[in-house]
Short mmCIF file of C-alpha atoms and ligand atoms in Angstrom, two decimals:
data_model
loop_
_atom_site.label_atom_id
_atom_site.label_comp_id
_atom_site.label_asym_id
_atom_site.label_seq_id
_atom_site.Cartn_x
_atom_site.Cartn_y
_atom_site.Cartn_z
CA UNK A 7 3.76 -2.97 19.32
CA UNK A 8 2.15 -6.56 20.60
CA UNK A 9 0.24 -8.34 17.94
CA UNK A 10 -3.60 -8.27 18.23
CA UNK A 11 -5.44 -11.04 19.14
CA UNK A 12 -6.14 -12.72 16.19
CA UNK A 13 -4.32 -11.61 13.63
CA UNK A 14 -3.32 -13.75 11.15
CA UNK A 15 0.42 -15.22 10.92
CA UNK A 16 0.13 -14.71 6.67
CA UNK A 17 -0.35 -10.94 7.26
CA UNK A 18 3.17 -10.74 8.30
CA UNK A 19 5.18 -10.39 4.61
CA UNK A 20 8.86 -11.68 6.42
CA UNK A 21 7.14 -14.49 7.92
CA UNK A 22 8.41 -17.65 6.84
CA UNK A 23 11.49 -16.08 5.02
CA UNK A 24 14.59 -16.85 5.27
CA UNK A 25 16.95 -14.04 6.93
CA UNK A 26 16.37 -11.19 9.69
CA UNK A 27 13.15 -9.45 9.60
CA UNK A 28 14.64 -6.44 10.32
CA UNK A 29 17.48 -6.13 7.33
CA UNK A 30 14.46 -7.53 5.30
CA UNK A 31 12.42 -4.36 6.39
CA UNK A 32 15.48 -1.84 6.09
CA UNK A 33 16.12 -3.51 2.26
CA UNK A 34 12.18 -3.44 1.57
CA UNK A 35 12.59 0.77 2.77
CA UNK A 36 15.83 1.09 0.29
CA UNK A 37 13.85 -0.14 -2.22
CA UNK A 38 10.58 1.82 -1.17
CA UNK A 39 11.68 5.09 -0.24
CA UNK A 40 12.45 6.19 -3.28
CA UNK A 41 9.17 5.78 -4.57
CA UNK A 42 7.84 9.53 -3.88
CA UNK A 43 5.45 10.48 -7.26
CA UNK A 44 2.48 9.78 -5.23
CA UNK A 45 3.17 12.53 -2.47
CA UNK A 46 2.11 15.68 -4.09
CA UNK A 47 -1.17 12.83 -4.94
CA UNK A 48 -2.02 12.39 -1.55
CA UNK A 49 -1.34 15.60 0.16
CA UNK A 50 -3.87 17.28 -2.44
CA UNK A 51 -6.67 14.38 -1.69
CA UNK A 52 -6.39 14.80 1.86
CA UNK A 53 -6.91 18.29 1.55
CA UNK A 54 -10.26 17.70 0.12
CA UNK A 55 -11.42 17.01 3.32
CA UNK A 56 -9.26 16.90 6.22
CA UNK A 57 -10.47 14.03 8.68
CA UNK A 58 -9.22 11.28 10.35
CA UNK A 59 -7.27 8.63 8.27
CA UNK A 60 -6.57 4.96 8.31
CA UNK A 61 -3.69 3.37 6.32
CA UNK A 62 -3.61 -0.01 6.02
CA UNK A 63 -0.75 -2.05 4.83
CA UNK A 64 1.02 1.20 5.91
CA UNK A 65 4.29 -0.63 5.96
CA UNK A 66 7.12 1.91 7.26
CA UNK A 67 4.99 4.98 7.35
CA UNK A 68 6.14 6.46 3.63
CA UNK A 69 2.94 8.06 3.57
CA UNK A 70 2.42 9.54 6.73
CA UNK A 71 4.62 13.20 6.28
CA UNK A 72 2.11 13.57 2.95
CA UNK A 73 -1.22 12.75 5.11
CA UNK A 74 0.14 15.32 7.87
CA UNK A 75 0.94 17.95 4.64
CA UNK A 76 -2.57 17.58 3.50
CA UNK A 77 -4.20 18.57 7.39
CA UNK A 78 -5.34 14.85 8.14
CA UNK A 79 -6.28 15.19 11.58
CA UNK A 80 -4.66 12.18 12.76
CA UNK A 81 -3.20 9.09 11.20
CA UNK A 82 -3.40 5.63 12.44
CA UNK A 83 -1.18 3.03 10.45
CA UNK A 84 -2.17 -0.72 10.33
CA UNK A 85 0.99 -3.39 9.07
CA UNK A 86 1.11 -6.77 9.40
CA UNK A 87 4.94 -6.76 9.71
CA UNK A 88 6.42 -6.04 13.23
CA UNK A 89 9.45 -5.06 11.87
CA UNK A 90 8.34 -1.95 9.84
CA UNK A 91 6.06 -0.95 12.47
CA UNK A 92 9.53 -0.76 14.39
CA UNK A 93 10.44 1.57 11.29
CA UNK A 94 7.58 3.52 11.33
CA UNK A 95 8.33 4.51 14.85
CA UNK A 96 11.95 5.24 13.68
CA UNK A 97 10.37 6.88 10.82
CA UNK A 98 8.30 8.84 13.05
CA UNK A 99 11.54 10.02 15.55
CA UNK A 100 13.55 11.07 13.46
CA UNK A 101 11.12 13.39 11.73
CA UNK A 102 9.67 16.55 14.12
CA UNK A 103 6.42 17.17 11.98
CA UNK A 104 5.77 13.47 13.07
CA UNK A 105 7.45 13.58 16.62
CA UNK A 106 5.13 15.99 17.26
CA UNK A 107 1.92 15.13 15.57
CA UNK A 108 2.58 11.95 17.64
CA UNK A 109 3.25 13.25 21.03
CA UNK A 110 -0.37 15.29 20.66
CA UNK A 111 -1.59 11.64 20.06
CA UNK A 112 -2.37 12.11 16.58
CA UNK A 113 -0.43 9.00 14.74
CA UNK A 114 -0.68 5.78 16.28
CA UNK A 115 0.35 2.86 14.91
CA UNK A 116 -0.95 -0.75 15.28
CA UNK A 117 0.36 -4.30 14.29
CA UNK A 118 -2.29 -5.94 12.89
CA UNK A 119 -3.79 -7.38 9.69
CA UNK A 120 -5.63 -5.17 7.49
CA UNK A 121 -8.60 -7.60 7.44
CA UNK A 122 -9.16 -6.90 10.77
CA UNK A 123 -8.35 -3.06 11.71
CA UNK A 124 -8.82 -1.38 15.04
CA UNK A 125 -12.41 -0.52 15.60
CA UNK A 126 -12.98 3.83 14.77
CA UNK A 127 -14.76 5.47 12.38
CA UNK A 128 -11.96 7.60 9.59
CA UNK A 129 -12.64 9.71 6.74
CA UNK A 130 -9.72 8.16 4.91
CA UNK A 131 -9.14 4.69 4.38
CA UNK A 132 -6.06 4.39 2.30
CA UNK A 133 -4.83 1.03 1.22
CA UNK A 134 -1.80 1.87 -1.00
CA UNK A 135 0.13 -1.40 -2.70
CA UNK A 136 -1.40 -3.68 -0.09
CA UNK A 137 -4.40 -5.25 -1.95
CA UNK A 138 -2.07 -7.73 -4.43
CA UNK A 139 -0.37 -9.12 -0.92
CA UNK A 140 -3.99 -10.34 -0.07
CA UNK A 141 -3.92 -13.68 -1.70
CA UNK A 142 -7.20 -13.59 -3.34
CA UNK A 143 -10.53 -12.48 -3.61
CA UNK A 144 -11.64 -13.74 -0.64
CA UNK A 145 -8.83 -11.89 1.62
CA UNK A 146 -9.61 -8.51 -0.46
CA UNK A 147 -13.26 -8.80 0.29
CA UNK A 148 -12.74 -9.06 3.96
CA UNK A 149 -10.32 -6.09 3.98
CA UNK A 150 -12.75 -4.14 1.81
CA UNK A 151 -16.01 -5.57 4.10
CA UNK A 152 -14.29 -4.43 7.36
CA UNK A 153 -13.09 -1.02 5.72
CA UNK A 154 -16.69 -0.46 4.63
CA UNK A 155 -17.42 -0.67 8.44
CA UNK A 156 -14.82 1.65 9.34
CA UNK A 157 -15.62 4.48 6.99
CA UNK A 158 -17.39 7.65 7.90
CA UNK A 159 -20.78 7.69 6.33
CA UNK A 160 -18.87 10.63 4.26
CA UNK A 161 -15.64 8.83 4.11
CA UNK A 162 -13.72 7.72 0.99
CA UNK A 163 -11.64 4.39 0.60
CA UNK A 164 -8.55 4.93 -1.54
CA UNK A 165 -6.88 1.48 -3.55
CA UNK A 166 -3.48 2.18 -5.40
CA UNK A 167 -1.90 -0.26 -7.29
CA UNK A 168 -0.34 -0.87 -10.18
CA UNK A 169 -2.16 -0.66 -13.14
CA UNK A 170 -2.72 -2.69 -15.72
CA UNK A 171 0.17 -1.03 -18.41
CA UNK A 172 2.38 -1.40 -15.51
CA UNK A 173 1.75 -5.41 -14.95
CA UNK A 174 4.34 -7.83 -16.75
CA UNK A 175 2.90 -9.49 -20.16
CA UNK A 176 5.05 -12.35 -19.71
CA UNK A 177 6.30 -14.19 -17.17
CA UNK A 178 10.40 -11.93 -16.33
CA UNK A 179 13.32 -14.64 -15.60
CA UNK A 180 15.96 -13.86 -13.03
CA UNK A 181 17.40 -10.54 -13.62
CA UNK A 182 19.44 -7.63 -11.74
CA UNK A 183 16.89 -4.91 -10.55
CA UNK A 184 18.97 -2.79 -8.44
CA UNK A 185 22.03 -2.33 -6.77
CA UNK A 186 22.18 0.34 -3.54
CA UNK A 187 24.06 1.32 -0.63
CA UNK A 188 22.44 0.51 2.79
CA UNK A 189 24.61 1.70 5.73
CA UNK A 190 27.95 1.68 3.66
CA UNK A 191 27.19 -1.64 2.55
CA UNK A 192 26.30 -2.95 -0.87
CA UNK A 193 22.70 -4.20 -1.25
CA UNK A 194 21.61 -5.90 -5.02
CA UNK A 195 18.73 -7.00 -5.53
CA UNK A 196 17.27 -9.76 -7.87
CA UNK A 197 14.15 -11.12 -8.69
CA UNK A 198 12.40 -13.16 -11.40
CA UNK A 199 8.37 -13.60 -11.90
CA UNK A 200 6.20 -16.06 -13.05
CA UNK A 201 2.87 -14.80 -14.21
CA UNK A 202 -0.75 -16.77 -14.28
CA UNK A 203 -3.54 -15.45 -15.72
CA UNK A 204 -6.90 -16.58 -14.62
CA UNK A 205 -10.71 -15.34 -14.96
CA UNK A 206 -10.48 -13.35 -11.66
CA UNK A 207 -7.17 -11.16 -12.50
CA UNK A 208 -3.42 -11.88 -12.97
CA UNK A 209 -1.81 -13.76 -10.22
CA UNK A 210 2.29 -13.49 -9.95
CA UNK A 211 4.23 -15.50 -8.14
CA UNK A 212 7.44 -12.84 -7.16
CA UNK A 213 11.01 -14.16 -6.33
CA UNK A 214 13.59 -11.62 -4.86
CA UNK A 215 16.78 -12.39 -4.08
CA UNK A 216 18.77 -10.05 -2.30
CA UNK A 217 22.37 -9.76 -1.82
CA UNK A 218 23.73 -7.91 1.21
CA UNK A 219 27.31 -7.60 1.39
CA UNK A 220 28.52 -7.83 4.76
CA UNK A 221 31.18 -5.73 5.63
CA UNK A 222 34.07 -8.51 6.25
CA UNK A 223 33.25 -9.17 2.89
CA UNK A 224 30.88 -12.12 3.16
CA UNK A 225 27.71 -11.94 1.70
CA UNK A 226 23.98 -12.67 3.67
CA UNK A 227 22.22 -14.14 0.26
CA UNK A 228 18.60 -13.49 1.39
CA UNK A 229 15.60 -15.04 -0.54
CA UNK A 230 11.79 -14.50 -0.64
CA UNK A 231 9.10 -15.18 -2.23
CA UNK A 232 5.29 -13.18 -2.39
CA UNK A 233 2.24 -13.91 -4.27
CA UNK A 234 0.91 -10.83 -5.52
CA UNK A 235 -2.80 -11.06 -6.83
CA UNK A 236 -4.26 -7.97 -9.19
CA UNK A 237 -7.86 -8.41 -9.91
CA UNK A 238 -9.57 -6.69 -12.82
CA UNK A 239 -11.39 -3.88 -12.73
CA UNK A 240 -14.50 -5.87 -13.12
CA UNK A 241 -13.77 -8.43 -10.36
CA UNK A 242 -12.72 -5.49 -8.10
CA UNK A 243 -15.95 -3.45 -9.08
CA UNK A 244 -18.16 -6.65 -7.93
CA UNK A 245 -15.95 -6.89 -4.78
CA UNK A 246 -16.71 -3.32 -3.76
CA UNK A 247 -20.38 -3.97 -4.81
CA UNK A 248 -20.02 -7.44 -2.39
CA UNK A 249 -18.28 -5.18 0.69
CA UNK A 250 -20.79 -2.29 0.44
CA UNK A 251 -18.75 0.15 -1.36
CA UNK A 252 -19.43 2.10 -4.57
CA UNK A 253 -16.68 3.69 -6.97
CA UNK A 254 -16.65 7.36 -7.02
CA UNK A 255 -13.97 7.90 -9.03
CA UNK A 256 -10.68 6.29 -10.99
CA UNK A 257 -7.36 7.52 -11.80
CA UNK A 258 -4.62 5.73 -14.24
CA UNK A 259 -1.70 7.59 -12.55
CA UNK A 260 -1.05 10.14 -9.73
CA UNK A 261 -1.34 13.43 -12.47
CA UNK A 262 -4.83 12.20 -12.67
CA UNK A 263 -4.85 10.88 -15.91
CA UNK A 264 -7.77 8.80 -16.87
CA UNK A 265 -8.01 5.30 -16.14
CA UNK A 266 -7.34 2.86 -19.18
CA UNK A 267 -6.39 -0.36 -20.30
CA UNK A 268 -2.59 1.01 -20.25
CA UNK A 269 -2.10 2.98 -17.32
CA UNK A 270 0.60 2.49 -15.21
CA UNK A 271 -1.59 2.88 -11.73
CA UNK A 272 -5.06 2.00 -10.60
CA UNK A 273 -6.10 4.40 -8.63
CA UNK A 274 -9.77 3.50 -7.25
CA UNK A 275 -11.55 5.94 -5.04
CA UNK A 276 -14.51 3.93 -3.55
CA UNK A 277 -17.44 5.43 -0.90
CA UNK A 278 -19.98 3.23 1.00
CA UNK A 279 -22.84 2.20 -1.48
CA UNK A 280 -25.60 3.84 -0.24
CA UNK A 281 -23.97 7.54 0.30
CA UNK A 282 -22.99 6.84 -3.92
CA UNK A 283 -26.41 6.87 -4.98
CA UNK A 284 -27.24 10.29 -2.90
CA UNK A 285 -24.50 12.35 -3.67
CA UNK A 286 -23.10 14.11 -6.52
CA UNK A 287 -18.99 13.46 -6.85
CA UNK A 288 -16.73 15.99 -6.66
CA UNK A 289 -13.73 15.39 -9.18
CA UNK A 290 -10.28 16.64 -8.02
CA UNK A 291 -9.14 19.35 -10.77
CA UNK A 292 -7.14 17.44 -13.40
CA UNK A 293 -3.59 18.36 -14.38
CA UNK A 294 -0.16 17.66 -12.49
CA UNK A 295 -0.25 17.02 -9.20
CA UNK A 296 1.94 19.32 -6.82
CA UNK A 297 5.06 18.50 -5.54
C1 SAM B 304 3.80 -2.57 -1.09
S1 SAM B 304 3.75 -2.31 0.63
C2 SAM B 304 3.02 -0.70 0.73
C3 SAM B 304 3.36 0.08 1.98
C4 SAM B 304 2.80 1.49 2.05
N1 SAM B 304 1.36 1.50 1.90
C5 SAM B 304 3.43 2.37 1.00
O1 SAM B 304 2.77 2.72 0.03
O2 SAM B 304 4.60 2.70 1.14
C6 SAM B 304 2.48 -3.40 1.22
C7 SAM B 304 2.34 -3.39 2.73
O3 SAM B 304 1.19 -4.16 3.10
C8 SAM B 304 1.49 -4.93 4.25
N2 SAM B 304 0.58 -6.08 4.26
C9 SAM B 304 0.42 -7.00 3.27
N3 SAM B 304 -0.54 -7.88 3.60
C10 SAM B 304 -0.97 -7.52 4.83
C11 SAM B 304 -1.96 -8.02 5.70
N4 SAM B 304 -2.73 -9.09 5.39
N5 SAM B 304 -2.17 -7.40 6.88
C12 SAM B 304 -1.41 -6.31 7.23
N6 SAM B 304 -0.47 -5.77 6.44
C13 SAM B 304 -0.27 -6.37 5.25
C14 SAM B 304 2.94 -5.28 4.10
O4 SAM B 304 3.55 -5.61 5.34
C15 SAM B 304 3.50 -4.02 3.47
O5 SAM B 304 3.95 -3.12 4.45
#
């Protein structure tokens, strides 16, 4: 998928490290994947209203079977990374619900950066783990600004990230996260984080390093390093405020649970200013979420 005009080198997360962008992208899926509690989430949101759907920062397409589940009419996914666009096609082979919803033209993927999305008007605008990679509350306004533009005058912006019980309270030295098989081979994986707190949110500075053993033995030792921003709930509020956008609703984790100073997740479900102040909201039911 050719890169559009304009898109910024920085929205590429492998740029600039060391290693093959494409082990980097099948390690960041091993350690992705797994990550599933937010399935049963999405499927039931989408089903609130069953539109067309952006997801930005879609990285491999994780999301995309749960979008489909829920009746979004079509999906297009935005990434920054070439190489898990190339996934997200793979992603999108090997599975026939997607074959198929793709070969009727309804997912589409494009390589771009998420502050500057293909023109279209969606329903859903999901942005799930991407806002931290935006270095910044600059970046995050002009993702949020452009996604304002983008929405349906009905349409709903969705942020997930971690919450605030889930962030580090001190800064984690170099540790063993996880060890896993990719293609018969033995992947572990390493990081260490140094936290810095300032008036606009908690900025981390994230090093990985991964081992991938290689199978004559040898290892590919394969470092990087990301800059993860998480602004508070205030600065975020007066970002959304600044793009045009109005909270309807926040969750604190994927059952629904209310948002608090401990929650694990922020789940922020945002609508375009105006539309806020003329309609009533319309809570999903609390409890578990499906599976
Ligand atoms: C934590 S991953 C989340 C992927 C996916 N939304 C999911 O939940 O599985 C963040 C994604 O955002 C993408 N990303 C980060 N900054 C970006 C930017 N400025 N433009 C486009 N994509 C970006 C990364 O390439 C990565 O795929």
């Amino acid at each position: 998928m050719p890169e559009q005009p304009g898109a910024a080198v920085s929205s590429d997360i492998f740029s600039g490290q060391a290693g093959d962008a494409d082990l980097l992208a099948a390690i960041y899926d091993l350690e992705h994947d797994p990550f599933a509690e937010d399935i049963g989430f999405y499927r039931r949101l989408i089903r609130r209203s069953r539109g067309p759907l952006l997801d930005l920062g879609c990285g491999s397409g994780r999301l995309f079977r749960a979008f489909l589940d829920g009746g979004a009419a079509s999906i297009h996914g935005v990434d920054g990374s070439p190489a898990l666009i190339r996934r997200a096609e793979g992603r999108i082979s090997a599975d026939s619900v997607l074959a198929a919803a793709a070969e009727a033209g309804r997912i589409q993927l494009t390589t771009t950066d998420v502050r500057r999305p293909p023109t279209g008007r969606w329903r859903w605008i999901m942005a799930v783990g991407v806002l931290p990679h935006l270095d910044g509350p600059e970046a995050a306004l002009q993702m949020l600004a452009a996604a304002t533009g983008r929405l349906q005058p009905t349409g709903r912006l969705v942020l997930d990230d971690i919450g605030p019980g889930g962030l580090p309270d001190r800064d984690l030295p170099l540790s063993t996260d996880w060890e896993r098989a990719l293609d018969g081979r033995s992947v572990i994986r390493r990081s260490q984080l140094d936290r810095r707190e300032a008036p606009d949110g908690l900025s981390l500075d994230y090093l990985t390093v991964t081992d991938a053993v290689r199978p004559d033995g040898t290892i590919a030792r394969l470092p990087a390093r990301f800059r993860l921003w998480y602004p508070s709930l205030s600065v975020l509020e007066g970002l959304l405020d600044e793009a045009g956008l109005a909270v309807e609703l926040t969750y604190g984790s994927h059952d629904l649970e209310p948002l608090t100073g401990e929650s694990d997740r922020r789940i922020v479900i945002a609508m375009r200013g105006h539309e806020r102040r003329s309609r009533r909201t319309t809570r999903l039911a609390p409890g578990r979420c499906e599976r």
